[in-house]
mmCIF file of C-alpha atoms in Angstrom:
data_model
loop_
_atom_site.group_PDB
_atom_site.id
_atom_site.type_symbol
_atom_site.label_atom_id
_atom_site.label_comp_id
_atom_site.label_asym_id
_atom_site.label_seq_id
_atom_site.Cartn_x
_atom_site.Cartn_y
_atom_site.Cartn_z
ATOM 1 C CA MET A 1 -10.135 40.294 6.226
ATOM 2 C CA ILE A 2 -11.145 36.672 5.670
ATOM 3 C CA SER A 3 -8.311 34.303 4.830
ATOM 4 C CA ALA A 4 -8.886 30.736 3.713
ATOM 5 C CA ASP A 5 -6.593 27.818 2.933
ATOM 6 C CA ILE A 6 -8.782 24.979 1.671
ATOM 7 C CA HIS A 7 -7.738 21.523 0.454
ATOM 8 C CA ILE A 8 -10.642 19.084 0.096
ATOM 9 C CA THR A 9 -11.564 16.163 -2.150
ATOM 10 C CA ARG A 10 -15.160 15.420 -3.095
ATOM 11 C CA PRO A 11 -16.685 12.112 -4.190
ATOM 12 C CA GLY A 12 -15.976 11.573 -7.869
ATOM 13 C CA GLY A 13 -12.469 12.994 -7.659
ATOM 14 C CA PHE A 14 -13.176 16.745 -7.604
ATOM 15 C CA THR A 15 -10.485 18.583 -5.642
ATOM 16 C CA LEU A 16 -10.804 22.066 -4.208
ATOM 17 C CA ASP A 17 -7.386 23.577 -3.549
ATOM 18 C CA VAL A 18 -7.496 27.353 -2.987
ATOM 19 C CA GLN A 19 -5.883 30.085 -0.933
ATOM 20 C CA LEU A 20 -7.861 33.312 -0.602
ATOM 21 C CA HIS A 21 -7.373 36.674 1.120
ATOM 22 C CA LEU A 22 -10.668 38.545 1.026
ATOM 23 C CA GLY A 23 -10.507 42.121 2.300
ATOM 24 C CA ASP A 24 -12.699 45.209 2.322
ATOM 25 C CA GLY A 25 -14.945 46.040 -0.610
ATOM 26 C CA VAL A 26 -16.296 43.433 -3.023
ATOM 27 C CA SER A 27 -14.314 40.260 -3.707
ATOM 28 C CA ALA A 28 -15.689 38.237 -6.633
ATOM 29 C CA LEU A 29 -15.326 34.497 -7.121
ATOM 30 C CA TYR A 30 -15.740 34.195 -10.883
ATOM 31 C CA GLY A 31 -15.694 31.175 -13.160
ATOM 32 C CA PRO A 32 -17.767 28.549 -14.959
ATOM 33 C CA SER A 33 -20.429 26.417 -13.329
ATOM 34 C CA GLY A 34 -18.930 23.495 -11.425
ATOM 35 C CA ALA A 35 -15.621 25.254 -10.789
ATOM 36 C CA GLY A 36 -16.081 25.219 -7.005
ATOM 37 C CA LYS A 37 -17.244 28.790 -6.332
ATOM 38 C CA THR A 38 -20.342 27.915 -4.311
ATOM 39 C CA SER A 39 -18.458 25.240 -2.368
ATOM 40 C CA ILE A 40 -15.944 27.898 -1.315
ATOM 41 C CA LEU A 41 -18.722 30.252 -0.232
ATOM 42 C CA ARG A 42 -20.521 27.553 1.767
ATOM 43 C CA LEU A 43 -17.289 26.612 3.511
ATOM 44 C CA LEU A 44 -16.692 30.256 4.427
ATOM 45 C CA ALA A 45 -20.237 30.432 5.759
ATOM 46 C CA GLY A 46 -19.912 27.243 7.799
ATOM 47 C CA LEU A 47 -22.681 25.551 5.805
ATOM 48 C CA GLU A 48 -20.323 22.753 4.776
ATOM 49 C CA ARG A 49 -17.489 20.964 6.530
ATOM 50 C CA GLY A 50 -14.702 18.785 5.280
ATOM 51 C CA THR A 51 -13.986 15.148 6.093
ATOM 52 C CA GLY A 52 -11.141 13.717 8.115
ATOM 53 C CA ASP A 53 -8.737 13.780 5.180
ATOM 54 C CA ASP A 54 -9.408 17.410 4.291
ATOM 55 C CA THR A 55 -7.500 20.466 5.441
ATOM 56 C CA ILE A 56 -9.513 23.644 6.021
ATOM 57 C CA ASN A 57 -8.187 26.749 7.722
ATOM 58 C CA ILE A 58 -10.465 29.783 7.720
ATOM 59 C CA ARG A 59 -9.939 32.949 9.739
ATOM 60 C CA ALA A 60 -11.909 36.183 9.912
ATOM 61 C CA ASP A 61 -9.777 38.981 11.281
ATOM 62 C CA ASP A 62 -8.312 37.422 14.451
ATOM 63 C CA VAL A 63 -10.966 34.737 14.892
ATOM 64 C CA GLU A 64 -10.447 31.160 13.712
ATOM 65 C CA TRP A 65 -13.660 29.967 12.092
ATOM 66 C CA GLN A 66 -12.334 26.538 11.205
ATOM 67 C CA GLY A 67 -8.992 24.900 11.813
ATOM 68 C CA ARG A 68 -7.048 22.944 14.367
ATOM 69 C CA ARG A 69 -8.816 24.611 17.287
ATOM 70 C CA GLY A 70 -12.290 23.665 16.153
ATOM 71 C CA PHE A 71 -15.277 24.908 14.211
ATOM 72 C CA VAL A 72 -17.389 28.048 14.658
ATOM 73 C CA PRO A 73 -20.999 27.389 13.539
ATOM 74 C CA SER A 74 -22.682 29.604 10.974
ATOM 75 C CA TYR A 75 -24.875 31.521 13.392
ATOM 76 C CA GLN A 76 -21.798 32.682 15.310
ATOM 77 C CA ARG A 77 -19.886 33.923 12.243
ATOM 78 C CA LYS A 78 -21.993 37.085 11.848
ATOM 79 C CA ILE A 79 -22.515 36.549 8.136
ATOM 80 C CA GLY A 80 -25.412 37.380 5.875
ATOM 81 C CA TYR A 81 -25.879 34.752 3.159
ATOM 82 C CA VAL A 82 -27.941 35.520 0.045
ATOM 83 C CA PHE A 83 -28.816 32.513 -2.117
ATOM 84 C CA GLN A 84 -29.476 32.367 -5.849
ATOM 85 C CA ARG A 85 -33.210 32.270 -5.138
ATOM 86 C CA PRO A 86 -34.696 34.384 -2.320
ATOM 87 C CA GLN A 87 -35.074 32.352 0.874
ATOM 88 C CA LEU A 88 -38.042 34.279 2.251
ATOM 89 C CA PHE A 89 -40.865 33.084 4.500
ATOM 90 C CA PRO A 90 -43.861 32.653 2.157
ATOM 91 C CA HIS A 91 -46.436 33.068 4.962
ATOM 92 C CA LEU A 92 -45.074 36.511 5.894
ATOM 93 C CA ASN A 93 -45.254 39.746 3.938
ATOM 94 C CA VAL A 94 -42.142 41.782 3.159
ATOM 95 C CA GLU A 95 -42.346 43.906 6.318
ATOM 96 C CA LYS A 96 -42.586 40.831 8.549
ATOM 97 C CA ASN A 97 -39.752 39.102 6.707
ATOM 98 C CA LEU A 98 -37.570 42.101 7.487
ATOM 99 C CA ALA A 99 -38.811 42.246 11.081
ATOM 100 C CA TYR A 100 -37.789 38.624 11.560
ATOM 101 C CA ALA A 101 -34.184 39.567 10.828
ATOM 102 C CA ILE A 102 -34.313 42.428 13.310
ATOM 103 C CA LYS A 103 -35.515 40.076 16.064
ATOM 104 C CA ARG A 104 -32.522 37.819 15.425
ATOM 105 C CA VAL A 105 -29.933 40.607 15.114
ATOM 106 C CA ARG A 106 -26.446 39.356 15.971
ATOM 107 C CA SER A 107 -24.566 42.646 16.177
ATOM 108 C CA ASP A 108 -24.885 46.163 17.562
ATOM 109 C CA GLN A 109 -23.704 47.384 14.132
ATOM 110 C CA ALA A 110 -26.928 46.498 12.314
ATOM 111 C CA PRO A 111 -28.291 49.357 10.169
ATOM 112 C CA ALA A 112 -31.714 50.819 10.882
ATOM 113 C CA LEU A 113 -34.749 49.489 9.037
ATOM 114 C CA ALA A 114 -35.473 52.903 7.509
ATOM 115 C CA GLN A 115 -31.932 53.101 6.175
ATOM 116 C CA VAL A 116 -32.095 49.651 4.558
ATOM 117 C CA GLN A 117 -35.477 50.478 3.025
ATOM 118 C CA GLU A 118 -33.959 53.574 1.453
ATOM 119 C CA TRP A 119 -30.797 51.849 0.191
ATOM 120 C CA LEU A 120 -32.763 49.047 -1.478
ATOM 121 C CA ASP A 121 -35.950 50.973 -2.341
ATOM 122 C CA LEU A 122 -38.173 48.645 -0.311
ATOM 123 C CA SER A 123 -40.768 51.041 1.127
ATOM 124 C CA GLU A 124 -43.410 50.368 -1.527
ATOM 125 C CA LEU A 125 -42.985 46.593 -1.121
ATOM 126 C CA LEU A 126 -43.621 46.305 2.623
ATOM 127 C CA ASP A 127 -47.263 45.205 2.397
ATOM 128 C CA LYS A 128 -46.699 42.748 -0.448
ATOM 129 C CA ARG A 129 -46.803 38.991 0.006
ATOM 130 C CA VAL A 130 -43.744 37.062 -1.093
ATOM 131 C CA ASP A 131 -45.662 35.465 -3.984
ATOM 132 C CA GLN A 132 -46.456 38.956 -5.306
ATOM 133 C CA LEU A 133 -42.792 39.890 -5.703
ATOM 134 C CA SER A 134 -40.823 39.699 -8.916
ATOM 135 C CA GLY A 135 -37.536 37.825 -8.829
ATOM 136 C CA GLY A 136 -35.590 41.048 -8.588
ATOM 137 C CA GLU A 137 -37.786 42.436 -5.804
ATOM 138 C CA GLY A 138 -37.441 39.203 -3.859
ATOM 139 C CA GLN A 139 -33.669 39.391 -4.027
ATOM 140 C CA ARG A 140 -33.675 42.981 -2.796
ATOM 141 C CA VAL A 141 -35.749 41.884 0.197
ATOM 142 C CA ALA A 142 -33.395 38.945 0.829
ATOM 143 C CA ILE A 143 -30.386 41.288 0.754
ATOM 144 C CA GLY A 144 -32.177 43.692 3.096
ATOM 145 C CA ARG A 145 -32.927 40.907 5.546
ATOM 146 C CA ALA A 146 -29.286 39.836 5.541
ATOM 147 C CA LEU A 147 -28.183 43.409 6.314
ATOM 148 C CA LEU A 148 -30.731 43.828 9.115
ATOM 149 C CA SER A 149 -29.362 40.732 10.847
ATOM 150 C CA GLY A 150 -26.253 42.763 11.665
ATOM 151 C CA ALA A 151 -23.994 40.798 9.339
ATOM 152 C CA ARG A 152 -20.330 41.816 9.391
ATOM 153 C CA TYR A 153 -19.748 39.978 6.107
ATOM 154 C CA LEU A 154 -22.171 39.626 3.207
ATOM 155 C CA LEU A 155 -21.880 36.464 1.105
ATOM 156 C CA LEU A 156 -23.836 36.440 -2.160
ATOM 157 C CA ASP A 157 -24.149 33.196 -4.120
ATOM 158 C CA GLU A 158 -25.097 34.187 -7.684
ATOM 159 C CA PRO A 159 -27.885 36.421 -6.322
ATOM 160 C CA LEU A 160 -28.883 37.529 -9.836
ATOM 161 C CA GLY A 161 -28.654 34.119 -11.465
ATOM 162 C CA SER A 162 -32.415 33.512 -11.365
ATOM 163 C CA VAL A 163 -33.582 36.930 -12.604
ATOM 164 C CA ASP A 164 -33.831 38.165 -16.171
ATOM 165 C CA GLN A 165 -31.335 40.521 -17.790
ATOM 166 C CA ALA A 166 -33.450 43.631 -17.262
ATOM 167 C CA ALA A 167 -33.928 42.894 -13.547
ATOM 168 C CA ARG A 168 -30.213 42.178 -13.193
ATOM 169 C CA TRP A 169 -29.287 45.677 -14.343
ATOM 170 C CA ARG A 170 -31.908 47.177 -12.047
ATOM 171 C CA ILE A 171 -30.466 45.395 -8.987
ATOM 172 C CA LEU A 172 -26.754 45.947 -9.609
ATOM 173 C CA PRO A 173 -26.926 49.680 -8.791
ATOM 174 C CA TYR A 174 -28.457 48.805 -5.409
ATOM 175 C CA LEU A 175 -25.532 46.506 -4.656
ATOM 176 C CA ALA A 176 -23.101 49.189 -5.773
ATOM 177 C CA ARG A 177 -24.811 51.643 -3.433
ATOM 178 C CA LEU A 178 -24.462 49.228 -0.515
ATOM 179 C CA HIS A 179 -20.789 48.915 -1.408
ATOM 180 C CA ARG A 180 -20.438 52.695 -1.088
ATOM 181 C CA GLU A 181 -22.601 53.175 2.001
ATOM 182 C CA LEU A 182 -21.660 50.185 4.175
ATOM 183 C CA ASP A 183 -18.454 49.089 5.830
ATOM 184 C CA VAL A 184 -19.371 45.451 5.186
ATOM 185 C CA PRO A 185 -17.102 43.296 2.994
ATOM 186 C CA MET A 186 -18.965 41.418 0.255
ATOM 187 C CA ILE A 187 -17.967 38.115 -1.305
ATOM 188 C CA TYR A 188 -19.824 37.782 -4.599
ATOM 189 C CA VAL A 189 -20.083 34.545 -6.580
ATOM 190 C CA SER A 190 -20.924 34.839 -10.284
ATOM 191 C CA HIS A 191 -20.252 33.386 -13.702
ATOM 192 C CA SER A 192 -21.302 36.679 -15.337
ATOM 193 C CA LEU A 193 -18.330 38.797 -16.388
ATOM 194 C CA ASP A 194 -20.548 41.874 -16.747
ATOM 195 C CA GLU A 195 -21.671 41.605 -13.111
ATOM 196 C CA VAL A 196 -18.109 41.142 -11.898
ATOM 197 C CA ASN A 197 -16.782 44.096 -13.895
ATOM 198 C CA TYR A 198 -19.607 46.291 -12.633
ATOM 199 C CA LEU A 199 -19.295 45.487 -8.950
ATOM 200 C CA ALA A 200 -16.041 43.826 -7.906
ATOM 201 C CA ASP A 201 -12.902 45.399 -6.516
ATOM 202 C CA VAL A 202 -10.859 42.180 -6.494
ATOM 203 C CA VAL A 203 -11.500 39.145 -8.702
ATOM 204 C CA TYR A 204 -10.538 35.511 -8.178
ATOM 205 C CA MET A 205 -10.856 33.369 -11.306
ATOM 206 C CA ILE A 206 -11.831 29.859 -10.145
ATOM 207 C CA GLU A 207 -11.262 27.007 -12.598
ATOM 208 C CA SER A 208 -11.520 23.298 -11.767
ATOM 209 C CA GLY A 209 -11.226 23.931 -8.044
ATOM 210 C CA ARG A 210 -8.196 26.206 -8.220
ATOM 211 C CA VAL A 211 -7.406 29.902 -8.414
ATOM 212 C CA ALA A 212 -6.371 30.384 -12.045
ATOM 213 C CA ALA A 213 -5.831 34.158 -11.741
ATOM 214 C CA ALA A 214 -6.430 36.957 -9.264
ATOM 215 C CA GLY A 215 -6.101 40.726 -9.102
ATOM 216 C CA SER A 216 -7.977 44.006 -9.042
ATOM 217 C CA VAL A 217 -10.876 44.304 -11.486
ATOM 218 C CA PHE A 218 -8.804 46.771 -13.506
ATOM 219 C CA GLU A 219 -6.016 44.187 -13.833
ATOM 220 C CA THR A 220 -8.164 41.137 -14.559
ATOM 221 C CA SER A 221 -10.513 42.866 -17.014
ATOM 222 C CA ALA A 222 -7.532 43.755 -19.228
ATOM 223 C CA SER A 223 -5.614 40.488 -18.775
ATOM 224 C CA LEU A 224 -5.046 38.314 -21.845
ATOM 225 C CA GLU A 225 -4.781 35.175 -19.723
ATOM 226 C CA PHE A 226 -7.880 35.906 -17.654
ATOM 227 C CA ASN A 227 -9.991 36.635 -20.742
ATOM 228 C CA LYS A 228 -8.696 34.001 -23.136
ATOM 229 C CA ASN A 229 -12.006 32.101 -23.159
ATOM 230 C CA GLU A 230 -14.308 35.130 -23.184
ATOM 231 C CA SER A 231 -16.124 36.281 -26.316
ATOM 232 C CA ASP A 232 -18.750 38.986 -26.770
ATOM 233 C CA SER A 233 -18.891 39.941 -23.076
ATOM 234 C CA LEU A 234 -15.191 40.742 -22.980
ATOM 235 C CA ALA A 235 -14.560 44.332 -21.855
ATOM 236 C CA ALA A 236 -11.810 46.191 -20.056
ATOM 237 C CA VAL A 237 -12.658 48.393 -17.076
ATOM 238 C CA VAL A 238 -10.745 51.619 -16.538
ATOM 239 C CA HIS A 239 -10.752 54.229 -13.800
ATOM 240 C CA CYS A 240 -11.569 57.746 -15.010
ATOM 241 C CA LYS A 241 -12.140 61.168 -13.504
ATOM 242 C CA ALA A 242 -15.026 63.448 -14.431
ATOM 243 C CA VAL A 243 -13.911 66.626 -16.224
ATOM 244 C CA ASN A 244 -16.836 68.357 -17.924
ATOM 245 C CA TYR A 245 -20.403 67.983 -19.173
ATOM 246 C CA ASP A 246 -21.582 69.259 -22.553
ATOM 247 C CA ALA A 247 -25.320 69.791 -22.162
ATOM 248 C CA ALA A 248 -25.790 70.732 -25.821
ATOM 249 C CA PHE A 249 -24.722 67.266 -26.967
ATOM 250 C CA GLY A 250 -25.434 65.182 -23.844
ATOM 251 C CA LEU A 251 -21.815 64.132 -23.406
ATOM 252 C CA ALA A 252 -19.782 63.730 -20.235
ATOM 253 C CA GLU A 253 -16.031 64.170 -20.572
ATOM 254 C CA PHE A 254 -13.699 62.023 -18.482
ATOM 255 C CA SER A 255 -9.948 61.958 -18.222
ATOM 256 C CA LEU A 256 -8.164 58.692 -18.858
ATOM 257 C CA GLY A 257 -4.663 59.655 -17.885
ATOM 258 C CA ARG A 258 -3.873 62.738 -19.951
ATOM 259 C CA GLN A 259 -6.464 61.965 -22.634
ATOM 260 C CA SER A 260 -10.206 62.552 -22.874
ATOM 261 C CA LEU A 261 -12.955 59.961 -23.085
ATOM 262 C CA TYR A 262 -16.542 60.932 -23.938
ATOM 263 C CA VAL A 263 -19.594 59.072 -22.641
ATOM 264 C CA ALA A 264 -23.268 59.748 -23.387
ATOM 265 C CA SER A 265 -25.017 61.058 -20.273
ATOM 266 C CA ASP A 266 -28.496 62.360 -19.461
ATOM 267 C CA GLY A 267 -27.114 64.945 -17.060
ATOM 268 C CA PRO A 268 -24.031 66.373 -15.368
ATOM 269 C CA ILE A 269 -21.662 63.933 -13.700
ATOM 270 C CA THR A 270 -20.734 64.670 -10.103
ATOM 271 C CA GLY A 271 -17.912 63.173 -8.090
ATOM 272 C CA SER A 272 -14.436 62.223 -9.191
ATOM 273 C CA GLY A 273 -13.794 58.489 -9.500
ATOM 274 C CA TYR A 274 -15.709 56.466 -12.084
ATOM 275 C CA ARG A 275 -15.575 53.000 -13.546
ATOM 276 C CA VAL A 276 -15.927 52.882 -17.343
ATOM 277 C CA ARG A 277 -16.429 49.750 -19.437
ATOM 278 C CA ILE A 278 -14.804 49.486 -22.885
ATOM 279 C CA PRO A 279 -15.824 46.376 -24.896
ATOM 280 C CA ALA A 280 -12.946 44.767 -26.789
ATOM 281 C CA ARG A 281 -15.108 44.327 -29.892
ATOM 282 C CA ASP A 282 -15.656 48.107 -30.037
ATOM 283 C CA VAL A 283 -11.953 49.001 -30.141
ATOM 284 C CA SER A 284 -10.194 49.308 -33.499
ATOM 285 C CA ILE A 285 -6.527 50.048 -34.177
ATOM 286 C CA THR A 286 -4.928 52.257 -36.822
ATOM 287 C CA LEU A 287 -1.359 53.373 -37.479
ATOM 288 C CA VAL A 288 -2.334 56.935 -38.427
ATOM 289 C CA LYS A 289 -4.672 59.337 -36.677
ATOM 290 C CA PRO A 290 -8.169 59.027 -38.163
ATOM 291 C CA GLU A 291 -9.676 62.163 -39.686
ATOM 292 C CA ASN A 292 -13.299 63.084 -40.451
ATOM 293 C CA THR A 293 -14.777 60.178 -38.511
ATOM 294 C CA SER A 294 -18.007 59.901 -36.523
ATOM 295 C CA ILE A 295 -16.174 58.158 -33.675
ATOM 296 C CA LEU A 296 -15.457 60.645 -30.884
ATOM 297 C CA ASN A 297 -13.082 58.611 -28.789
ATOM 298 C CA ILE A 298 -9.719 58.468 -30.536
ATOM 299 C CA MET A 299 -6.716 57.946 -28.287
ATOM 300 C CA VAL A 300 -3.002 57.341 -28.520
ATOM 301 C CA ALA A 301 -1.976 53.930 -27.185
ATOM 302 C CA THR A 302 0.989 51.573 -27.102
ATOM 303 C CA VAL A 303 0.809 47.872 -27.923
ATOM 304 C CA ASP A 304 1.602 46.174 -24.607
ATOM 305 C CA ASP A 305 0.955 42.525 -25.448
ATOM 306 C CA MET A 306 -1.043 40.300 -27.769
ATOM 307 C CA GLU A 307 -2.224 36.758 -28.115
ATOM 308 C CA GLU A 308 -0.089 34.510 -30.220
ATOM 309 C CA PRO A 309 -2.079 33.914 -33.412
ATOM 310 C CA VAL A 310 -2.735 30.252 -34.100
ATOM 311 C CA PRO A 311 -3.289 29.540 -37.825
ATOM 312 C CA LEU A 312 -6.557 27.915 -38.831
ATOM 313 C CA THR A 313 -7.986 27.887 -35.283
ATOM 314 C CA GLY A 314 -9.770 31.215 -35.109
ATOM 315 C CA ALA A 315 -10.218 34.444 -37.002
ATOM 316 C CA SER A 316 -9.448 36.849 -34.153
ATOM 317 C CA VAL A 317 -6.825 37.675 -31.546
ATOM 318 C CA LEU A 318 -6.748 39.902 -28.476
ATOM 319 C CA VAL A 319 -4.402 42.879 -28.276
ATOM 320 C CA ARG A 320 -3.653 44.589 -24.963
ATOM 321 C CA LEU A 321 -3.063 48.323 -25.267
ATOM 322 C CA ALA A 322 -1.607 50.771 -22.757
ATOM 323 C CA VAL A 323 -3.342 54.136 -22.550
ATOM 324 C CA ASP A 324 -1.117 56.133 -20.218
ATOM 325 C CA ASP A 325 -0.975 53.950 -17.080
ATOM 326 C CA GLN A 326 -4.088 51.851 -17.749
ATOM 327 C CA PHE A 327 -4.951 49.071 -20.188
ATOM 328 C CA ILE A 328 -7.720 48.260 -22.645
ATOM 329 C CA LEU A 329 -8.274 45.318 -24.986
ATOM 330 C CA ALA A 330 -9.039 45.135 -28.706
ATOM 331 C CA ARG A 331 -10.341 42.056 -30.487
ATOM 332 C CA ILE A 332 -9.154 42.203 -34.096
ATOM 333 C CA THR A 333 -8.797 39.697 -36.915
ATOM 334 C CA ARG A 334 -5.588 37.777 -37.484
ATOM 335 C CA LYS A 335 -5.490 39.371 -40.925
ATOM 336 C CA SER A 336 -5.573 42.872 -39.400
ATOM 337 C CA LEU A 337 -2.811 41.894 -36.984
ATOM 338 C CA SER A 338 -0.652 40.824 -39.902
ATOM 339 C CA HIS A 339 -1.593 43.780 -42.117
ATOM 340 C CA LEU A 340 -0.769 46.376 -39.447
ATOM 341 C CA GLY A 341 2.437 44.646 -38.407
ATOM 342 C CA LEU A 342 1.606 45.086 -34.737
ATOM 343 C CA ARG A 343 4.395 44.432 -32.243
ATOM 344 C CA LYS A 344 5.027 45.182 -28.596
ATOM 345 C CA GLY A 345 5.982 48.791 -27.977
ATOM 346 C CA LEU A 346 4.451 50.125 -31.200
ATOM 347 C CA GLU A 347 2.551 53.410 -30.792
ATOM 348 C CA VAL A 348 -0.869 53.326 -32.441
ATOM 349 C CA TYR A 349 -4.208 55.121 -32.447
ATOM 350 C CA VAL A 350 -7.313 53.422 -31.092
ATOM 351 C CA GLN A 351 -10.900 54.225 -31.996
ATOM 352 C CA ILE A 352 -13.407 53.336 -29.298
ATOM 353 C CA LYS A 353 -16.915 52.976 -30.653
ATOM 354 C CA GLY A 354 -18.815 51.913 -27.534
ATOM 355 C CA VAL A 355 -18.194 53.187 -23.997
ATOM 356 C CA ALA A 356 -20.429 52.594 -20.961
ATOM 357 C CA LEU A 357 -20.319 54.398 -17.630
ATOM 358 C CA LEU A 358 -20.651 51.799 -14.892
ATOM 359 C CA THR A 359 -20.311 53.031 -11.313
ATOM 360 C CA ASP A 360 -18.863 55.804 -9.233
ATOM 361 C CA ASN A 361 -17.715 53.530 -6.395
ATOM 362 C CA VAL A 362 -14.004 53.941 -7.049
ATOM 363 C CA SER A 363 -11.687 56.500 -5.538
#
């Protein structure tokens, strides 16, 4: 557990005023550029310090990293810090970059080189020079080097911000695998909602130097307040259990409470706990059960909450729907809201057009 109580003022009037409790798993600091996310991460890492008028109290487990008793420098905090762009030695190849971390190991809990190579698929990169690596490959090496240093905490500052979309979705599964395999808490900074929904366990929404909202990824992804400024990337994340696989049609069946949810899959799904992403734009609402439709996922839901429609300021509103004990979102037009007469507590049917299986790192 890392706990932080930070009150600082920067030149120009920017104020950072946050209280954080960052436990096991992946804690995401999410928000727009300039909100203060990287400043928080650098303070946790000991890369920045406050001035005489600032108040900073940071503890990791039972150790005070910064506070009234003094300041623990970065190299003594046993952290691995991954920057937005890989900070690798250009005169060394991949193998020697990794070996450098091993020489400077700060803990007897460091994983073996062979294990890190397997987790991050680095074996075929060992002989490459740094300038021969793609952006995504470079970040995998940087993450591997941080792990080999024996870090007890892994801090990632928008590690996928400088790679293209395709590389981003190639790297995220590696991070999810580390999450499953390692007992190392991660603190992940991002302004990408898709990345956060894929990876995070707990999300802190940082706006203008303050925590605007916080909760589990299942809570925040289906929160009207948290998502009020999101558009096409808006999607709820739900926890499902694998039930069956239909090889004839390439469909995996999951249970969402007492109802079934079907997801396209190339093969059988193993394990029990899965994270499934349901985009708000792909959810429609009807008062009667649809018949003879191509949409497979039709579920009974209850209207839990909705945005207050504001005339003449936008064509759509968000509706939060309870499906058993979990929640999804639907983005519908104000006209549809009026036509259907939606109200809290009303039982409806939802049609879910697009469903994506994310990760199996939930229990």
